[in-house]
JSON list of C-alpha atoms in Angstrom, two decimals:
[
{"chain": "Y", "resi": 1205, "resn": "MET", "atom": "CA", "xyz": [33.12, -9.18, 21.44]},
{"chain": "Y", "resi": 1206, "resn": "ALA", "atom": "CA", "xyz": [29.50, -8.98, 20.28]},
{"chain": "Y", "resi": 1207, "resn": "GLU", "atom": "CA", "xyz": [28.69, -10.71, 17.02]},
{"chain": "Y", "resi": 1208, "resn": "GLU", "atom": "CA", "xyz": [28.19, -8.24, 14.18]},
{"chain": "Y", "resi": 1209, "resn": "LYS", "atom": "CA", "xyz": [24.63, -8.23, 12.83]},
{"chain": "Y", "resi": 1210, "resn": "LYS", "atom": "CA", "xyz": [24.49, -9.09, 9.16]},
{"chain": "Y", "resi": 1211, "resn": "GLU", "atom": "CA", "xyz": [22.63, -6.54, 7.06]},
{"chain": "Y", "resi": 1212, "resn": "SER", "atom": "CA", "xyz": [19.95, -8.03, 4.83]},
{"chain": "Y", "resi": 1213, "resn": "THR", "atom": "CA", "xyz": [20.10, -7.66, 1.07]},
{"chain": "Y", "resi": 1214, "resn": "ARG", "atom": "CA", "xyz": [18.06, -4.82, -0.37]},
{"chain": "Y", "resi": 1215, "resn": "PHE", "atom": "CA", "xyz": [16.05, -5.35, -3.57]},
{"chain": "Y", "resi": 1216, "resn": "THR", "atom": "CA", "xyz": [14.20, -3.02, -5.91]},
{"chain": "Y", "resi": 1217, "resn": "THR", "atom": "CA", "xyz": [10.78, -4.31, -6.92]},
{"chain": "Y", "resi": 1218, "resn": "PRO", "atom": "CA", "xyz": [9.18, -4.17, -10.36]},
{"chain": "Y", "resi": 1219, "resn": "VAL", "atom": "CA", "xyz": [6.56, -1.43, -10.70]},
{"chain": "Y", "resi": 1220, "resn": "PHE", "atom": "CA", "xyz": [3.36, -2.31, -8.85]},
{"chain": "Y", "resi": 1221, "resn": "ARG", "atom": "CA", "xyz": [-0.10, -0.88, -8.35]},
{"chain": "Y", "resi": 1222, "resn": "MET", "atom": "CA", "xyz": [-0.51, 0.33, -4.79]},
{"chain": "Y", "resi": 1223, "resn": "SER", "atom": "CA", "xyz": [-3.36, -0.79, -2.58]},
{"chain": "Y", "resi": 1224, "resn": "PHE", "atom": "CA", "xyz": [-4.14, -0.03, 1.07]},
{"chain": "Y", "resi": 1225, "resn": "PRO", "atom": "CA", "xyz": [-1.37, 2.57, 1.51]},
{"chain": "Y", "resi": 1226, "resn": "ASN", "atom": "CA", "xyz": [-0.43, 3.33, 5.11]},
{"chain": "Y", "resi": 1227, "resn": "LEU", "atom": "CA", "xyz": [2.84, 5.22, 4.76]},
{"chain": "Y", "resi": 1228, "resn": "TYR", "atom": "CA", "xyz": [2.53, 8.14, 7.17]},
{"chain": "Y", "resi": 1229, "resn": "VAL", "atom": "CA", "xyz": [0.91, 6.81, 10.36]},
{"chain": "Y", "resi": 1230, "resn": "ALA", "atom": "CA", "xyz": [1.92, 3.48, 11.90]},
{"chain": "Y", "resi": 1231, "resn": "ARG", "atom": "CA", "xyz": [-1.02, 1.21, 12.70]},
{"chain": "Y", "resi": 1232, "resn": "LYS", "atom": "CA", "xyz": [-1.53, -2.19, 14.28]},
{"chain": "Y", "resi": 1233, "resn": "SER", "atom": "CA", "xyz": [-2.98, -4.98, 12.20]},
{"chain": "Y", "resi": 1234, "resn": "GLY", "atom": "CA", "xyz": [-4.88, -8.01, 13.43]},
{"chain": "Y", "resi": 1235, "resn": "ASP", "atom": "CA", "xyz": [-6.06, -8.79, 16.95]},
{"chain": "Y", "resi": 1236, "resn": "ASP", "atom": "CA", "xyz": [-2.68, -9.43, 18.54]},
{"chain": "Y", "resi": 1237, "resn": "PRO", "atom": "CA", "xyz": [-2.34, -6.96, 21.47]},
{"chain": "Y", "resi": 1238, "resn": "ASP", "atom": "CA", "xyz": [1.44, -7.42, 21.38]},
{"chain": "Y", "resi": 1239, "resn": "ALA", "atom": "CA", "xyz": [1.73, -6.51, 17.71]},
{"chain": "Y", "resi": 1240, "resn": "LYS", "atom": "CA", "xyz": [3.80, -3.41, 17.01]},
{"chain": "Y", "resi": 1241, "resn": "PRO", "atom": "CA", "xyz": [2.36, -0.58, 14.88]},
{"chain": "Y", "resi": 1242, "resn": "LYS", "atom": "CA", "xyz": [3.65, -0.65, 11.31]},
{"chain": "Y", "resi": 1243, "resn": "PHE", "atom": "CA", "xyz": [3.71, 1.38, 8.13]},
{"chain": "Y", "resi": 1244, "resn": "GLY", "atom": "CA", "xyz": [3.01, -0.42, 4.90]},
{"chain": "Y", "resi": 1245, "resn": "LEU", "atom": "CA", "xyz": [1.13, -1.06, 1.68]},
{"chain": "Y", "resi": 1246, "resn": "SER", "atom": "CA", "xyz": [-0.10, -3.86, -0.49]},
{"chain": "Y", "resi": 1247, "resn": "ALA", "atom": "CA", "xyz": [1.76, -4.16, -3.81]},
{"chain": "Y", "resi": 1248, "resn": "ILE", "atom": "CA", "xyz": [-0.05, -5.69, -6.80]},
{"chain": "Y", "resi": 1249, "resn": "TRP", "atom": "CA", "xyz": [2.02, -6.93, -9.72]},
{"chain": "Y", "resi": 1250, "resn": "THR", "atom": "CA", "xyz": [0.98, -8.27, -13.12]},
{"chain": "Y", "resi": 1251, "resn": "PRO", "atom": "CA", "xyz": [3.98, -10.40, -14.15]},
{"chain": "Y", "resi": 1252, "resn": "ALA", "atom": "CA", "xyz": [2.75, -10.73, -17.75]},
{"chain": "Y", "resi": 1253, "resn": "ASN", "atom": "CA", "xyz": [3.43, -7.00, -18.14]},
{"chain": "Y", "resi": 1254, "resn": "PHE", "atom": "CA", "xyz": [6.98, -7.07, -16.78]},
{"chain": "Y", "resi": 1255, "resn": "THR", "atom": "CA", "xyz": [9.75, -5.61, -18.90]},
{"chain": "Y", "resi": 1256, "resn": "PRO", "atom": "CA", "xyz": [12.91, -7.72, -19.34]},
{"chain": "Y", "resi": 1257, "resn": "ARG", "atom": "CA", "xyz": [14.58, -5.68, -16.58]},
{"chain": "Y", "resi": 1258, "resn": "GLU", "atom": "CA", "xyz": [11.61, -6.17, -14.25]},
{"chain": "Y", "resi": 1259, "resn": "LYS", "atom": "CA", "xyz": [11.72, -9.92, -14.85]},
{"chain": "Y", "resi": 1260, "resn": "GLU", "atom": "CA", "xyz": [15.31, -9.88, -13.59]},
{"chain": "Y", "resi": 1261, "resn": "LEU", "atom": "CA", "xyz": [14.31, -7.90, -10.48]},
{"chain": "Y", "resi": 1262, "resn": "TRP", "atom": "CA", "xyz": [11.42, -10.27, -9.79]},
{"chain": "Y", "resi": 1263, "resn": "LEU", "atom": "CA", "xyz": [13.63, -13.34, -10.19]},
{"chain": "Y", "resi": 1264, "resn": "LYS", "atom": "CA", "xyz": [16.12, -11.99, -7.64]},
{"chain": "Y", "resi": 1265, "resn": "ILE", "atom": "CA", "xyz": [13.36, -11.50, -5.06]},
{"chain": "Y", "resi": 1266, "resn": "MET", "atom": "CA", "xyz": [11.90, -14.94, -5.71]},
{"chain": "Y", "resi": 1267, "resn": "LYS", "atom": "CA", "xyz": [15.33, -16.57, -5.38]},
{"chain": "Y", "resi": 1268, "resn": "GLU", "atom": "CA", "xyz": [15.82, -14.85, -2.01]},
{"chain": "Y", "resi": 1269, "resn": "LEU", "atom": "CA", "xyz": [12.37, -16.01, -0.85]},
{"chain": "Y", "resi": 1270, "resn": "ASP", "atom": "CA", "xyz": [13.32, -19.55, -1.80]},
{"chain": "Y", "resi": 1271, "resn": "ALA", "atom": "CA", "xyz": [16.74, -19.37, -0.16]},
{"chain": "Y", "resi": 1272, "resn": "ILE", "atom": "CA", "xyz": [15.31, -18.14, 3.16]},
{"chain": "Y", "resi": 1273, "resn": "SER", "atom": "CA", "xyz": [12.47, -20.68, 3.01]},
{"chain": "Y", "resi": 1274, "resn": "ARG", "atom": "CA", "xyz": [14.98, -23.50, 2.61]},
{"chain": "Y", "resi": 1275, "resn": "LYS", "atom": "CA", "xyz": [17.28, -22.17, 5.34]},
{"chain": "Y", "resi": 1276, "resn": "ASP", "atom": "CA", "xyz": [14.66, -21.40, 8.01]},
{"chain": "Y", "resi": 1277, "resn": "PHE", "atom": "CA", "xyz": [11.84, -23.84, 7.18]},
{"chain": "Y", "resi": 1278, "resn": "GLY", "atom": "CA", "xyz": [13.67, -26.64, 5.37]},
{"chain": "Y", "resi": 1279, "resn": "SER", "atom": "CA", "xyz": [11.45, -26.44, 2.32]},
{"chain": "Y", "resi": 1280, "resn": "PRO", "atom": "CA", "xyz": [11.50, -24.74, -1.09]},
{"chain": "Y", "resi": 1281, "resn": "TRP", "atom": "CA", "xyz": [9.36, -21.61, -1.22]},
{"chain": "Y", "resi": 1282, "resn": "LYS", "atom": "CA", "xyz": [6.77, -23.17, -3.54]},
{"chain": "Y", "resi": 1283, "resn": "GLU", "atom": "CA", "xyz": [6.42, -26.20, -1.26]},
{"chain": "Y", "resi": 1284, "resn": "LEU", "atom": "CA", "xyz": [5.95, -24.41, 2.06]},
{"chain": "Y", "resi": 1285, "resn": "PRO", "atom": "CA", "xyz": [3.06, -25.93, 4.06]},
{"chain": "Y", "resi": 1286, "resn": "ASP", "atom": "CA", "xyz": [-0.21, -24.05, 4.41]},
{"chain": "Y", "resi": 1287, "resn": "ASN", "atom": "CA", "xyz": [0.60, -22.94, 7.96]},
{"chain": "Y", "resi": 1288, "resn": "VAL", "atom": "CA", "xyz": [3.68, -21.01, 6.74]},
{"chain": "Y", "resi": 1289, "resn": "ARG", "atom": "CA", "xyz": [3.03, -17.67, 5.03]},
{"chain": "Y", "resi": 1290, "resn": "ARG", "atom": "CA", "xyz": [4.77, -17.17, 1.72]},
{"chain": "Y", "resi": 1291, "resn": "GLY", "atom": "CA", "xyz": [5.05, -13.39, 1.53]},
{"chain": "Y", "resi": 1292, "resn": "VAL", "atom": "CA", "xyz": [4.06, -13.21, -2.15]},
{"chain": "Y", "resi": 1293, "resn": "ARG", "atom": "CA", "xyz": [0.60, -14.54, -2.93]},
{"chain": "Y", "resi": 1294, "resn": "ASP", "atom": "CA", "xyz": [-1.63, -15.26, -5.92]},
{"chain": "Y", "resi": 1295, "resn": "GLY", "atom": "CA", "xyz": [-3.99, -12.34, -6.58]},
{"chain": "Y", "resi": 1296, "resn": "SER", "atom": "CA", "xyz": [-6.85, -14.79, -7.14]},
{"chain": "Y", "resi": 1297, "resn": "ALA", "atom": "CA", "xyz": [-7.05, -15.08, -3.36]},
{"chain": "Y", "resi": 1298, "resn": "LYS", "atom": "CA", "xyz": [-8.47, -11.55, -3.31]},
{"chain": "Y", "resi": 1299, "resn": "SER", "atom": "CA", "xyz": [-10.34, -11.58, -6.60]},
{"chain": "Y", "resi": 1300, "resn": "GLY", "atom": "CA", "xyz": [-13.28, -9.82, -4.95]},
{"chain": "Y", "resi": 1301, "resn": "LEU", "atom": "CA", "xyz": [-11.19, -6.69, -4.39]},
{"chain": "Y", "resi": 1302, "resn": "GLU", "atom": "CA", "xyz": [-10.54, -4.09, -7.07]},
{"chain": "Y", "resi": 1303, "resn": "GLY", "atom": "CA", "xyz": [-7.13, -4.47, -8.72]},
{"chain": "Y", "resi": 1304, "resn": "TYR", "atom": "CA", "xyz": [-6.51, -8.07, -7.61]},
{"chain": "Y", "resi": 1305, "resn": "GLY", "atom": "CA", "xyz": [-7.48, -11.24, -9.47]},
{"chain": "Y", "resi": 1306, "resn": "LYS", "atom": "CA", "xyz": [-6.26, -13.84, -11.93]},
{"chain": "Y", "resi": 1307, "resn": "GLY", "atom": "CA", "xyz": [-2.84, -13.10, -13.37]},
{"chain": "Y", "resi": 1308, "resn": "THR", "atom": "CA", "xyz": [-1.73, -10.86, -10.49]},
{"chain": "Y", "resi": 1309, "resn": "ARG", "atom": "CA", "xyz": [0.59, -11.40, -7.55]},
{"chain": "Y", "resi": 1310, "resn": "PHE", "atom": "CA", "xyz": [0.59, -9.34, -4.38]},
{"chain": "Y", "resi": 1311, "resn": "ALA", "atom": "CA", "xyz": [2.56, -8.82, -1.19]},
{"chain": "Y", "resi": 1312, "resn": "ASN", "atom": "CA", "xyz": [2.12, -6.78, 1.95]},
{"chain": "Y", "resi": 1313, "resn": "LEU", "atom": "CA", "xyz": [5.23, -4.65, 2.42]},
{"chain": "Y", "resi": 1314, "resn": "THR", "atom": "CA", "xyz": [5.64, -3.44, 6.01]},
{"chain": "Y", "resi": 1315, "resn": "THR", "atom": "CA", "xyz": [8.12, -1.67, 8.26]},
{"chain": "Y", "resi": 1316, "resn": "GLN", "atom": "CA", "xyz": [8.23, -0.34, 11.82]},
{"chain": "Y", "resi": 1317, "resn": "SER", "atom": "CA", "xyz": [10.10, 2.77, 10.61]},
{"chain": "Y", "resi": 1318, "resn": "ARG", "atom": "CA", "xyz": [8.39, 5.35, 8.45]},
{"chain": "Y", "resi": 1319, "resn": "PRO", "atom": "CA", "xyz": [9.50, 4.80, 4.84]},
{"chain": "Y", "resi": 1320, "resn": "GLY", "atom": "CA", "xyz": [10.78, 7.53, 2.58]},
{"chain": "Y", "resi": 1321, "resn": "VAL", "atom": "CA", "xyz": [8.36, 8.38, -0.23]},
{"chain": "Y", "resi": 1322, "resn": "ILE", "atom": "CA", "xyz": [9.43, 10.30, -3.34]},
{"chain": "Y", "resi": 1323, "resn": "THR", "atom": "CA", "xyz": [8.24, 11.25, -6.82]},
{"chain": "Y", "resi": 1324, "resn": "LYS", "atom": "CA", "xyz": [9.77, 10.09, -10.08]},
{"chain": "Y", "resi": 1325, "resn": "ASP", "atom": "CA", "xyz": [11.89, 13.26, -9.91]},
{"chain": "Y", "resi": 1326, "resn": "LYS", "atom": "CA", "xyz": [13.04, 12.31, -6.38]},
{"chain": "Y", "resi": 1327, "resn": "GLU", "atom": "CA", "xyz": [11.04, 15.03, -4.62]},
{"chain": "Y", "resi": 1328, "resn": "ASP", "atom": "CA", "xyz": [9.69, 14.14, -1.17]},
{"chain": "Y", "resi": 1329, "resn": "ILE", "atom": "CA", "xyz": [6.02, 13.22, -0.75]},
{"chain": "Y", "resi": 1330, "resn": "GLY", "atom": "CA", "xyz": [4.29, 13.50, 2.61]},
{"chain": "Y", "resi": 1331, "resn": "PRO", "atom": "CA", "xyz": [1.95, 15.53, 4.81]},
{"chain": "Y", "resi": 1332, "resn": "GLU", "atom": "CA", "xyz": [4.77, 17.81, 5.92]},
{"chain": "Y", "resi": 1333, "resn": "HIS", "atom": "CA", "xyz": [5.35, 18.67, 2.26]},
{"chain": "Y", "resi": 1334, "resn": "GLY", "atom": "CA", "xyz": [1.68, 19.38, 1.57]},
{"chain": "Y", "resi": 1335, "resn": "ASN", "atom": "CA", "xyz": [1.38, 16.72, -1.12]},
{"chain": "Y", "resi": 1336, "resn": "ALA", "atom": "CA", "xyz": [0.42, 13.48, 0.68]},
{"chain": "Y", "resi": 1337, "resn": "GLU", "atom": "CA", "xyz": [-2.59, 13.18, -1.65]},
{"chain": "Y", "resi": 1338, "resn": "LEU", "atom": "CA", "xyz": [-0.18, 12.10, -4.41]},
{"chain": "Y", "resi": 1339, "resn": "ILE", "atom": "CA", "xyz": [-0.19, 8.67, -2.77]},
{"chain": "Y", "resi": 1340, "resn": "TYR", "atom": "CA", "xyz": [-3.50, 6.81, -3.06]},
{"chain": "Y", "resi": 1341, "resn": "PRO", "atom": "CA", "xyz": [-4.87, 3.32, -3.83]},
{"chain": "Y", "resi": 1342, "resn": "GLY", "atom": "CA", "xyz": [-4.30, 2.78, -7.55]},
{"chain": "Y", "resi": 1343, "resn": "CYS", "atom": "CA", "xyz": [-1.17, 4.82, -8.22]},
{"chain": "Y", "resi": 1344, "resn": "PHE", "atom": "CA", "xyz": [1.85, 3.02, -9.65]},
{"chain": "Y", "resi": 1345, "resn": "CYS", "atom": "CA", "xyz": [5.04, 2.78, -7.60]},
{"chain": "Y", "resi": 1346, "resn": "ARG", "atom": "CA", "xyz": [8.14, 0.76, -6.99]},
{"chain": "Y", "resi": 1347, "resn": "ALA", "atom": "CA", "xyz": [9.88, 0.07, -3.69]},
{"chain": "Y", "resi": 1348, "resn": "THR", "atom": "CA", "xyz": [13.06, -1.14, -2.07]},
{"chain": "Y", "resi": 1349, "resn": "VAL", "atom": "CA", "xyz": [12.52, -4.21, 0.10]},
{"chain": "Y", "resi": 1350, "resn": "ASN", "atom": "CA", "xyz": [14.26, -7.01, 1.94]},
{"chain": "Y", "resi": 1351, "resn": "VAL", "atom": "CA", "xyz": [13.23, -10.62, 2.50]},
{"chain": "Y", "resi": 1352, "resn": "TYR", "atom": "CA", "xyz": [13.03, -12.03, 6.04]},
{"chain": "Y", "resi": 1353, "resn": "SER", "atom": "CA", "xyz": [11.54, -14.88, 8.01]},
{"chain": "Y", "resi": 1354, "resn": "PHE", "atom": "CA", "xyz": [9.44, -14.59, 11.16]},
{"chain": "Y", "resi": 1355, "resn": "GLY", "atom": "CA", "xyz": [7.86, -16.76, 13.82]},
{"chain": "Y", "resi": 1356, "resn": "LEU", "atom": "CA", "xyz": [10.91, -18.98, 14.36]},
{"chain": "Y", "resi": 1357, "resn": "LYS", "atom": "CA", "xyz": [10.72, -18.75, 18.15]},
{"chain": "Y", "resi": 1358, "resn": "LYS", "atom": "CA", "xyz": [8.61, -21.25, 20.05]},
{"chain": "Y", "resi": 1359, "resn": "GLY", "atom": "CA", "xyz": [5.17, -19.86, 20.87]},
{"chain": "Y", "resi": 1360, "resn": "SER", "atom": "CA", "xyz": [5.19, -17.27, 18.07]},
{"chain": "Y", "resi": 1361, "resn": "LYS", "atom": "CA", "xyz": [1.84, -16.37, 16.54]},
{"chain": "Y", "resi": 1362, "resn": "GLY", "atom": "CA", "xyz": [2.21, -17.19, 12.87]},
{"chain": "Y", "resi": 1363, "resn": "LYS", "atom": "CA", "xyz": [5.34, -17.90, 10.87]},
{"chain": "Y", "resi": 1364, "resn": "GLY", "atom": "CA", "xyz": [6.59, -17.48, 7.35]},
{"chain": "Y", "resi": 1365, "resn": "VAL", "atom": "CA", "xyz": [8.63, -15.33, 5.01]},
{"chain": "Y", "resi": 1366, "resn": "ALA", "atom": "CA", "xyz": [7.77, -11.74, 4.16]},
{"chain": "Y", "resi": 1367, "resn": "LEU", "atom": "CA", "xyz": [8.94, -8.61, 2.37]},
{"chain": "Y", "resi": 1368, "resn": "GLY", "atom": "CA", "xyz": [10.08, -5.70, 4.52]},
{"chain": "Y", "resi": 1369, "resn": "LEU", "atom": "CA", "xyz": [9.71, -2.16, 3.21]},
{"chain": "Y", "resi": 1370, "resn": "PHE", "atom": "CA", "xyz": [12.43, 0.48, 3.01]},
{"chain": "Y", "resi": 1371, "resn": "ASN", "atom": "CA", "xyz": [11.39, 3.26, 0.60]},
{"chain": "Y", "resi": 1372, "resn": "VAL", "atom": "CA", "xyz": [8.76, 4.00, -2.06]},
{"chain": "Y", "resi": 1373, "resn": "GLN", "atom": "CA", "xyz": [8.93, 5.88, -5.34]},
{"chain": "Y", "resi": 1374, "resn": "LYS", "atom": "CA", "xyz": [5.77, 6.91, -7.16]},
{"chain": "Y", "resi": 1375, "resn": "VAL", "atom": "CA", "xyz": [6.10, 6.27, -10.89]},
{"chain": "Y", "resi": 1376, "resn": "LYS", "atom": "CA", "xyz": [2.79, 7.48, -12.33]},
{"chain": "Y", "resi": 1377, "resn": "ASP", "atom": "CA", "xyz": [-0.90, 8.00, -11.63]},
{"chain": "Y", "resi": 1378, "resn": "GLY", "atom": "CA", "xyz": [-3.57, 5.37, -12.16]},
{"chain": "Y", "resi": 1379, "resn": "ASP", "atom": "CA", "xyz": [-7.30, 4.89, -11.69]},
{"chain": "Y", "resi": 1380, "resn": "ARG", "atom": "CA", "xyz": [-8.20, 4.86, -8.01]},
{"chain": "Y", "resi": 1381, "resn": "LEU", "atom": "CA", "xyz": [-9.02, 1.50, -6.47]},
{"chain": "Y", "resi": 1382, "resn": "ASP", "atom": "CA", "xyz": [-11.25, 2.95, -3.75]},
{"chain": "Y", "resi": 1383, "resn": "ASN", "atom": "CA", "xyz": [-13.66, 4.81, -6.10]},
{"chain": "Y", "resi": 1384, "resn": "ARG", "atom": "CA", "xyz": [-13.00, 8.08, -4.28]},
{"chain": "Y", "resi": 1385, "resn": "THR", "atom": "CA", "xyz": [-12.88, 11.32, -6.23]},
{"chain": "Y", "resi": 1386, "resn": "ALA", "atom": "CA", "xyz": [-11.20, 14.63, -5.58]},
{"chain": "Y", "resi": 1387, "resn": "ALA", "atom": "CA", "xyz": [-13.40, 17.25, -3.90]},
{"chain": "Y", "resi": 1388, "resn": "LYS", "atom": "CA", "xyz": [-12.88, 19.64, -6.82]},
{"chain": "Y", "resi": 1389, "resn": "ASP", "atom": "CA", "xyz": [-14.40, 17.04, -9.17]},
{"chain": "Y", "resi": 1390, "resn": "ASP", "atom": "CA", "xyz": [-17.52, 16.56, -7.03]},
{"chain": "Y", "resi": 1391, "resn": "PHE", "atom": "CA", "xyz": [-18.75, 20.15, -7.33]},
{"chain": "Y", "resi": 1392, "resn": "ASP", "atom": "CA", "xyz": [-19.00, 20.92, -11.03]},
{"chain": "Y", "resi": 1393, "resn": "GLU", "atom": "CA", "xyz": [-22.69, 21.78, -10.61]},
{"chain": "Y", "resi": 1394, "resn": "GLU", "atom": "CA", "xyz": [-23.03, 25.57, -10.67]},
{"chain": "Y", "resi": 1395, "resn": "LEU", "atom": "CA", "xyz": [-23.86, 27.10, -7.31]},
{"chain": "Y", "resi": 1396, "resn": "ASP", "atom": "CA", "xyz": [-27.24, 28.86, -7.13]},
{"chain": "Y", "resi": 1397, "resn": "SER", "atom": "CA", "xyz": [-26.32, 32.55, -7.13]},
{"chain": "Y", "resi": 1398, "resn": "ALA", "atom": "CA", "xyz": [-29.26, 33.28, -4.78]},
{"chain": "Y", "resi": 1399, "resn": "TRP", "atom": "CA", "xyz": [-27.21, 31.87, -1.92]},
{"chain": "Y", "resi": 1400, "resn": "LEU", "atom": "CA", "xyz": [-24.42, 34.30, -2.61]},
{"chain": "Y", "resi": 1401, "resn": "ASP", "atom": "CA", "xyz": [-26.77, 37.30, -2.72]},
{"chain": "Y", "resi": 1402, "resn": "GLN", "atom": "CA", "xyz": [-28.68, 36.56, 0.48]},
{"chain": "Y", "resi": 1403, "resn": "GLU", "atom": "CA", "xyz": [-27.91, 38.31, 3.76]},
{"chain": "Y", "resi": 1404, "resn": "ASP", "atom": "CA", "xyz": [-27.65, 36.31, 7.00]},
{"chain": "Y", "resi": 1405, "resn": "SER", "atom": "CA", "xyz": [-30.84, 37.97, 8.26]},
{"chain": "Y", "resi": 1406, "resn": "ASP", "atom": "CA", "xyz": [-32.76, 36.41, 5.36]},
{"chain": "Y", "resi": 1407, "resn": "PHE", "atom": "CA", "xyz": [-32.33, 33.04, 6.99]},
{"chain": "Y", "resi": 1408, "resn": "ASP", "atom": "CA", "xyz": [-33.96, 33.98, 10.30]},
{"chain": "Y", "resi": 1409, "resn": "ASN", "atom": "CA", "xyz": [-35.84, 30.94, 11.64]},
{"chain": "Y", "resi": 1410, "resn": "SER", "atom": "CA", "xyz": [-38.34, 32.94, 13.70]},
{"chain": "Y", "resi": 1411, "resn": "ASP", "atom": "CA", "xyz": [-41.26, 32.37, 11.28]},
{"chain": "Y", "resi": 1412, "resn": "ASP", "atom": "CA", "xyz": [-43.69, 29.45, 11.36]},
{"chain": "Y", "resi": 1413, "resn": "THR", "atom": "CA", "xyz": [-42.09, 27.48, 8.53]},
{"chain": "Y", "resi": 1414, "resn": "ASP", "atom": "CA", "xyz": [-41.28, 23.98, 9.77]},
{"chain": "Y", "resi": 1415, "resn": "GLY", "atom": "CA", "xyz": [-40.25, 22.36, 6.51]},
{"chain": "Y", "resi": 1416, "resn": "ASP", "atom": "CA", "xyz": [-43.35, 20.22, 6.15]},
{"chain": "Y", "resi": 1417, "resn": "ASP", "atom": "CA", "xyz": [-43.55, 21.08, 2.46]},
{"chain": "Y", "resi": 1418, "resn": "PHE", "atom": "CA", "xyz": [-40.35, 19.11, 1.85]},
{"chain": "Y", "resi": 1419, "resn": "GLU", "atom": "CA", "xyz": [-41.34, 15.80, 3.43]}
]
């Protein structure tokens, strides 16, 4: 009789600020040709802003990270060697990027299966629902995740502990981290009415004008 596969524990994260969202099209990361395409995001937390409930959620995740680190690598999570990835990292490591920096923690949450994405009211978000733009770098979300280890087999490229992604819930909007603006906000300048009144024939290029006056 085949051994039954144990299902990993699922955790709900504290609210985080989303960066590098890739929730609708799986993509490969890195230079490994054998790497499988994944969906994912980077979650940025500011622990100093956690509510009492969020502190409890965070502690559960950190305890699981430590338990798996001890079981699979023989070391407490905080004492893992530099060649073992820790899953949750200090935001100071990416202080040059918007949203990261001192006082933040971040983790890359990934999955090979497309995650479910919903609003605070539990309505689906995605391209097939015509509202994928609701998800962008800078919005605030929470997610369900699991903790797992990787790279335990001999010859594996990289090893460590990581957070796997199940589903995402958008909580509220926030300032964009990529400095992009909505198209409707880029065109507040009134359109010259002359363009609307002209006929196509008025733009015939058969004359001698070559645009030299605008150099």
